[in-house]
Coordinates of C-alpha atoms and ligand atoms in Angstrom, one line a residue:
M269 CA -1.3 66.1 167.2
Y270 CA -4.2 68.5 165.9
N271 CA -5.5 68.2 162.4
T272 CA -7.3 71.2 161.8
K273 CA -8.0 72.7 157.8
Q274 CA -9.0 76.7 157.8
I275 CA -12.0 76.8 155.5
T276 CA -12.1 80.9 154.9
T277 CA -10.2 83.6 157.2
D278 CA -12.9 83.1 160.4
L279 CA -13.7 79.2 159.6
F280 CA -11.4 75.7 160.9
W281 CA -12.9 72.7 159.8
V282 CA -12.5 70.2 162.9
G283 CA -13.7 67.3 162.2
A284 CA -12.1 64.1 161.7
N285 CA -12.0 60.6 159.7
D286 CA -12.8 57.2 160.7
R287 CA -11.2 54.8 158.5
R288 CA -11.6 51.4 160.8
I289 CA -15.5 52.0 161.0
A290 CA -17.3 48.4 159.1
L291 CA -20.4 49.5 158.9
F292 CA -22.1 53.3 158.8
E293 CA -25.1 53.1 161.4
S294 CA -24.4 49.2 161.7
V295 CA -25.8 49.0 157.7
Y296 CA -23.9 50.7 155.4
P297 CA -20.0 49.4 154.0
V298 CA -17.8 52.3 154.0
P299 CA -14.5 51.0 152.4
T300 CA -13.2 54.2 151.8
G301 CA -14.2 55.4 155.6
V302 CA -16.2 58.4 156.8
S303 CA -15.5 61.9 158.1
Y304 CA -17.4 63.3 160.5
N305 CA -17.6 67.2 159.8
S306 CA -17.8 69.8 162.8
Y307 CA -17.0 73.7 162.1
L308 CA -15.7 76.7 164.3
L309 CA -16.1 80.1 163.7
M310 CA -13.7 82.0 165.6
D311 CA -15.7 85.8 165.7
E312 CA -15.7 87.8 168.3
K313 CA -17.9 85.2 169.6
T314 CA -16.7 81.7 169.2
V315 CA -18.8 79.1 167.4
L316 CA -18.8 75.6 167.2
L317 CA -21.0 73.7 164.5
D318 CA -21.9 70.2 165.3
T319 CA -19.8 68.0 167.1
V320 CA -18.7 64.3 166.0
D321 CA -18.9 60.6 166.7
R322 CA -17.5 58.9 169.4
A323 CA -14.8 56.9 167.4
V324 CA -12.8 60.2 167.1
T325 CA -13.1 62.2 170.2
H326 CA -9.4 63.0 171.1
Q327 CA -9.0 64.1 167.5
F328 CA -11.7 66.2 167.7
M329 CA -11.0 67.6 171.0
E330 CA -7.7 68.2 170.3
N331 CA -8.8 70.2 166.9
V332 CA -11.1 72.5 168.9
E333 CA -8.6 73.5 171.5
H334 CA -5.7 73.9 168.8
V335 CA -8.2 76.2 167.2
L336 CA -9.7 78.1 170.0
N337 CA -5.8 78.8 171.4
G338 CA -7.2 79.9 174.7
R339 CA -10.2 81.2 174.3
H340 CA -13.7 80.3 175.4
L341 CA -15.9 78.8 173.6
D342 CA -19.4 80.7 173.3
Y343 CA -22.1 78.8 171.1
L344 CA -22.8 75.1 169.9
I345 CA -25.1 75.1 167.4
I346 CA -26.8 71.9 166.8
N347 CA -28.0 71.2 163.2
H348 CA -28.8 67.1 163.6
M349 CA -28.9 65.2 166.6
E350 CA -27.8 62.3 165.1
P351 CA -24.8 60.5 167.6
D352 CA -22.4 60.6 164.2
H353 CA -22.7 64.3 164.7
C354 CA -24.0 65.0 168.6
A355 CA -22.1 62.4 170.5
E356 CA -19.4 65.0 171.9
I357 CA -22.0 67.4 173.1
P358 CA -21.4 66.2 176.9
T359 CA -17.6 66.5 176.4
I360 CA -17.7 70.1 174.9
V361 CA -20.3 71.0 178.1
A362 CA -18.0 69.5 180.2
K363 CA -14.9 71.3 179.1
Y364 CA -16.8 74.8 178.5
P365 CA -19.4 74.8 181.0
D366 CA -21.2 78.0 180.1
I367 CA -21.3 77.2 177.1
K368 CA -24.7 78.4 175.2
I369 CA -26.4 75.7 172.9
V370 CA -28.5 76.9 170.2
C371 CA -30.9 74.8 168.5
N372 CA -34.7 74.5 168.1
A373 CA -37.1 72.9 170.5
K374 CA -37.1 69.4 169.2
T375 CA -33.4 69.2 169.0
Q376 CA -33.7 70.6 172.8
T377 CA -36.0 67.4 173.7
M378 CA -33.5 65.0 171.8
I379 CA -30.9 66.3 174.0
K380 CA -32.6 65.3 177.2
Q381 CA -33.5 61.9 175.9
F382 CA -29.9 60.9 174.7
F383 CA -27.7 62.7 177.2
D384 CA -27.8 63.4 181.2
F385 CA -25.5 66.5 181.8
D386 CA -27.6 69.3 183.5
L387 CA -27.4 72.6 181.9
D388 CA -29.3 76.0 183.0
E389 CA -32.4 76.5 180.8
N390 CA -31.0 79.9 180.1
Q391 CA -28.0 78.0 178.3
Y392 CA -30.3 76.7 175.9
M393 CA -31.1 79.4 173.0
L394 CA -34.4 78.1 171.5
V395 CA -34.5 79.0 167.7
K396 CA -37.2 79.2 165.4
E397 CA -37.5 79.1 161.4
G398 CA -35.4 82.4 160.4
D399 CA -34.1 83.0 163.6
T400 CA -30.3 84.5 163.4
L401 CA -27.3 84.9 165.6
N402 CA -25.1 87.6 165.4
T403 CA -21.6 86.6 166.5
G404 CA -19.9 90.0 165.6
K405 CA -19.0 89.9 162.0
H406 CA -21.2 87.1 161.1
N407 CA -24.9 86.7 160.9
L408 CA -26.1 83.2 161.6
T409 CA -29.4 82.1 160.2
F410 CA -31.7 79.0 161.3
V411 CA -33.5 77.3 158.2
F412 CA -35.3 74.5 159.6
A413 CA -34.8 71.0 157.5
P414 CA -37.7 68.4 159.1
M415 CA -36.8 64.9 157.8
V416 CA -33.9 65.5 155.9
H417 CA -32.8 63.4 157.9
W418 CA -34.2 63.5 161.3
P419 CA -37.1 65.4 162.4
E420 CA -35.2 67.9 164.1
V421 CA -32.6 68.6 161.4
M422 CA -32.2 72.1 160.8
V423 CA -29.4 74.4 158.3
T424 CA -27.4 77.0 159.4
Y425 CA -26.2 80.0 156.9
D426 CA -24.0 82.8 157.6
T427 CA -25.7 85.7 155.4
T428 CA -22.2 87.3 155.9
D429 CA -19.8 85.0 154.2
K430 CA -22.6 83.2 152.3
I431 CA -21.9 79.9 153.9
L432 CA -24.6 77.2 154.2
F433 CA -23.9 74.5 156.6
S434 CA -26.0 71.7 155.3
A435 CA -26.4 69.1 158.2
D436 CA -26.5 65.7 156.4
A437 CA -27.6 67.2 153.0
F438 CA -24.8 66.9 150.3
G439 CA -23.1 64.9 152.1
A440 CA -21.0 61.7 150.9
F441 CA -19.8 58.2 152.5
G442 CA -15.8 58.3 152.3
A443 CA -13.0 59.7 154.2
I444 CA -11.5 63.6 153.7
D445 CA -8.1 62.6 152.1
G446 CA -6.1 66.0 153.3
N447 CA -8.3 68.1 150.8
I448 CA -11.2 69.5 152.1
F449 CA -12.6 71.1 148.8
A450 CA -14.5 69.2 146.4
D451 CA -12.7 71.2 143.7
E452 CA -9.4 70.1 144.5
V453 CA -10.6 66.4 144.1
D454 CA -12.1 64.2 141.2
Y455 CA -15.1 64.6 142.8
D456 CA -17.1 62.9 139.8
H457 CA -15.0 59.9 139.6
R458 CA -13.8 59.3 143.4
Y459 CA -17.0 60.4 145.6
M460 CA -20.2 61.2 143.1
D461 CA -20.9 57.0 143.5
E462 CA -20.5 57.4 147.3
A463 CA -22.7 60.5 147.2
R464 CA -25.4 58.9 145.6
R465 CA -25.3 55.7 147.7
Y466 CA -25.3 58.1 150.9
Y467 CA -27.9 60.1 149.8
T468 CA -30.1 57.6 148.7
N469 CA -29.8 55.1 151.4
I470 CA -29.8 58.1 154.1
V471 CA -32.5 60.5 153.2
G472 CA -34.0 59.0 149.8
K473 CA -37.1 58.1 151.4
Y474 CA -37.8 61.8 152.3
G475 CA -37.4 63.2 148.6
P476 CA -40.7 65.6 149.2
Q477 CA -38.7 66.9 152.1
V478 CA -35.5 67.8 150.7
Q479 CA -37.0 69.3 147.8
A480 CA -38.6 71.6 150.4
L481 CA -34.9 72.5 151.6
L482 CA -34.1 72.7 148.3
K483 CA -36.6 75.4 147.5
K484 CA -35.5 77.2 150.6
A485 CA -31.8 77.6 149.9
S486 CA -33.0 78.7 146.3
N487 CA -33.8 81.7 147.8
L488 CA -30.4 82.3 149.5
D489 CA -27.2 83.5 147.6
I490 CA -24.7 80.1 148.6
K491 CA -21.0 80.7 147.8
M492 CA -19.9 77.4 149.8
I493 CA -21.5 74.3 151.3
C494 CA -20.4 72.8 154.5
P495 CA -22.0 69.5 154.8
L496 CA -21.6 67.2 157.7
H497 CA -20.0 64.6 156.1
G498 CA -17.3 64.5 153.0
Y499 CA -16.2 67.4 151.3
I500 CA -16.9 71.2 151.3
W501 CA -18.4 72.6 147.8
R502 CA -17.4 75.8 146.6
K503 CA -17.4 75.7 143.1
N504 CA -19.8 74.4 140.8
L505 CA -22.2 74.0 143.3
E506 CA -25.0 73.4 140.4
V507 CA -23.3 70.4 139.6
F508 CA -24.0 68.8 143.1
I509 CA -27.7 70.7 143.7
D510 CA -28.3 69.3 139.9
K511 CA -28.0 65.6 141.7
Y512 CA -29.9 66.6 144.9
L513 CA -33.1 67.8 142.5
K514 CA -32.9 64.5 140.4
W515 CA -32.5 62.5 143.7
S516 CA -34.8 63.9 145.6
S517 CA -37.7 64.3 142.6
Y518 CA -36.8 60.4 142.1
T519 CA -35.7 61.6 138.3
P520 CA -33.4 58.8 136.7
E521 CA -29.9 60.1 135.6
T522 CA -29.5 57.9 133.4
N523 CA -31.3 56.3 130.5
S524 CA -30.5 52.6 130.8
V525 CA -31.0 49.0 132.6
L526 CA -29.8 48.3 135.8
I527 CA -30.4 44.3 135.6
A528 CA -30.6 42.9 139.5
Y529 CA -30.5 39.3 139.8
A530 CA -30.9 36.7 142.5
S531 CA -29.4 32.9 141.3
V532 CA -28.8 29.9 143.6
Y533 CA -27.2 27.3 140.9
G534 CA -26.9 29.8 137.7
G535 CA -30.4 29.4 136.5
T536 CA -31.4 32.9 137.2
Q537 CA -28.3 34.7 136.7
N538 CA -27.7 33.1 132.9
A539 CA -31.3 34.2 131.8
A540 CA -30.4 37.8 133.3
E541 CA -27.2 37.5 131.4
I542 CA -28.7 36.3 128.4
L543 CA -31.3 39.6 128.4
A544 CA -28.0 41.8 129.2
T545 CA -26.6 40.5 125.5
K546 CA -29.7 41.1 124.2
L547 CA -30.3 44.8 125.3
A548 CA -26.4 45.6 124.3
Q549 CA -27.2 44.0 120.5
R550 CA -29.8 46.5 120.4
G551 CA -27.7 49.3 121.2
V552 CA -28.4 49.6 125.1
K553 CA -25.3 51.4 126.6
D554 CA -24.2 51.5 130.2
I555 CA -26.1 48.5 131.5
K556 CA -25.1 47.6 134.8
M557 CA -25.6 44.0 136.6
Y558 CA -25.7 42.8 140.2
D559 CA -25.9 39.5 141.8
V560 CA -28.1 40.9 145.0
S561 CA -26.1 37.8 147.1
T562 CA -22.5 39.1 146.6
T563 CA -23.2 43.2 146.4
H564 CA -24.2 45.3 149.8
L565 CA -27.8 46.3 148.9
S566 CA -27.1 49.7 149.5
Y567 CA -25.1 50.1 146.1
I568 CA -28.2 48.4 144.3
L569 CA -30.3 50.7 145.8
S570 CA -28.3 53.6 145.0
D571 CA -28.4 52.4 141.2
A572 CA -31.7 51.8 141.1
F573 CA -32.2 56.0 141.8
K574 CA -29.4 56.2 138.6
Y575 CA -31.1 53.9 136.1
S576 CA -34.7 54.6 134.7
H577 CA -35.1 50.7 133.6
I578 CA -34.8 47.7 136.2
V579 CA -35.0 44.1 135.7
F580 CA -35.3 42.2 138.7
A581 CA -34.8 38.3 138.2
S582 CA -34.9 35.8 141.2
T583 CA -35.4 32.3 141.7
T584 CA -38.4 31.2 144.5
Y585 CA -36.9 30.0 147.7
N586 CA -39.3 29.0 150.3
N587 CA -42.3 29.4 148.3
G588 CA -41.5 33.1 148.2
I589 CA -38.7 35.4 146.9
F590 CA -35.0 34.7 147.4
V591 CA -34.0 36.1 150.8
N592 CA -31.7 38.4 149.2
M593 CA -33.8 39.7 146.6
E594 CA -36.7 40.0 149.0
N595 CA -34.5 42.6 151.4
L596 CA -33.6 44.4 148.1
L597 CA -37.2 44.9 147.1
H598 CA -38.2 46.0 150.6
D599 CA -35.8 48.4 150.5
V600 CA -36.3 49.9 147.1
V601 CA -40.4 50.5 148.8
A602 CA -39.2 51.6 152.0
H603 CA -37.1 54.0 150.2
N604 CA -39.6 55.3 148.1
L605 CA -38.8 54.8 144.8
Q606 CA -40.6 56.5 141.8
N607 CA -41.0 56.9 138.2
R608 CA -39.1 54.0 137.3
K609 CA -39.9 51.1 134.3
I610 CA -39.7 47.6 135.4
A611 CA -39.4 43.6 134.4
I612 CA -39.7 40.5 136.4
I613 CA -37.8 37.4 135.6
E614 CA -38.8 34.5 137.8
N615 CA -37.4 30.8 138.3
G616 CA -38.8 28.0 140.1
S617 CA -38.0 24.3 139.6
W618 CA -41.5 22.6 140.7
A619 CA -43.8 25.7 142.0
P620 CA -42.2 29.1 140.6
T621 CA -44.3 31.7 143.0
C622 CA -41.8 34.4 143.5
G623 CA -42.8 36.6 140.0
K624 CA -46.2 37.3 141.3
L625 CA -45.0 37.9 145.3
M626 CA -42.5 40.9 143.2
T627 CA -44.8 42.2 141.6
E628 CA -47.3 42.7 144.5
L629 CA -44.1 44.4 146.5
L630 CA -43.3 46.4 143.4
S631 CA -46.9 47.5 142.6
K632 CA -45.9 49.7 145.3
L633 CA -44.1 52.0 144.0
K634 CA -45.8 55.2 142.9
N635 CA -45.9 56.3 138.8
T636 CA -43.9 53.0 137.9
E637 CA -44.8 51.0 134.9
F638 CA -44.4 47.4 134.6
I639 CA -42.6 46.7 131.0
S640 CA -44.4 43.6 130.1
S641 CA -45.7 40.2 131.9
N642 CA -43.4 38.7 133.8
V643 CA -40.5 35.8 131.9
M644 CA -40.9 32.3 134.2
I645 CA -38.2 29.8 133.3
K646 CA -37.8 26.7 135.2
S647 CA -34.9 25.3 136.4
A648 CA -32.4 26.5 133.8
V649 CA -33.2 29.3 130.9
K650 CA -33.9 26.5 127.2
Q651 CA -34.2 27.6 124.1
D652 CA -37.9 27.4 123.9
K653 CA -37.5 30.9 126.2
A654 CA -35.0 32.9 123.5
E655 CA -38.0 34.4 122.2
E656 CA -39.3 35.6 125.3
L657 CA -36.1 37.1 126.5
D658 CA -35.9 38.4 122.8
N659 CA -39.5 39.9 123.4
L660 CA -38.6 41.3 126.9
A661 CA -35.4 43.2 125.7
Q662 CA -37.7 44.8 122.6
A663 CA -40.3 45.5 125.6
I664 CA -37.6 47.5 127.2
V665 CA -36.3 49.2 124.1
S666 CA -39.1 50.1 122.9
S667 CA -40.0 52.1 126.0
M668 CA -36.8 53.7 126.2
Ligands
FEO232 FE1 -25.1 62.1 159.8 FE2 -27.9 61.8 160.0 O1 -26.4 62.3 160.2

């Protein structure tokens, strides 16, 4: 049966939740699922904004048909061609063969790469930055947002109701639990961490491009943000926009210390734990620790965007960096993290080498400072290392 949500007089959510998915994009755990949002505007013309992932085809089509209530679907706007949103374009085209697809030239190229359906060229309305579509009461304007998250991405702004259809921007992991508006749930406690994990892992690399979109959006009078994943924002938009300004400029949210460690037999963990205690004794609050082998890297990357100071502690393995730590560091570098203060602890029983290699990798981060020289332990922490760890804790505190 259909399961739709009315957003405004003319606008309906016709998306669906997937709570069975294990790994979003085959990479990211989504223990609370994910929503694929699609929106249907019922004006003199009917307009569908994006579709959904193929995992939820049936629910989506029931929703669309219910809201249309026998009317024809006139337009399909494609803001983003990633298959978690575009997978059902062929189903829509098959069901409504006279439909007009509204997209840009890059999107049209991708449509032809992904799909084989045949549409007349005049069934594409190819738009450029700032073009508009009048649907009766509503005027829709198209704003390009390349690399937020793919090169073809655009967002759609309804100048009539002042709604921004923001594509992946302002999305979050996590299914929608009945409510549809962010102000109807305890977003800060239940969803902000997942919004950060979504942003940092999916779009985090493209901070300058997100900044460019935020600059364009600042010229619009936005009353509501409708993303492709997660809840819709209609109140206190500045809270979420401020997060995006911070995340996209690689500005820490928390002046505190994140410690990520890789430990095979506990020696490196012990060093990390002792350092954390010494930091706490010096008054540092909200210290966060992760074992890189037991927590998915996406959570650690997300907190790397949140914290001002990061300590990486690793054992040497195969004459290099322990594999899970190496993966984390590559991920941090790949996501373009910047403006951090960093310290390294290395361990090795006979030939400690990982500290140098970790330093080399992390040296690629822009505007990032190493707080002190690396602390080296051999096998296990002994009393003679207490002073070095003390000094490191003090150096971190002094730099805060
Ligand atoms: Fe939710 Fe870039 O797709």
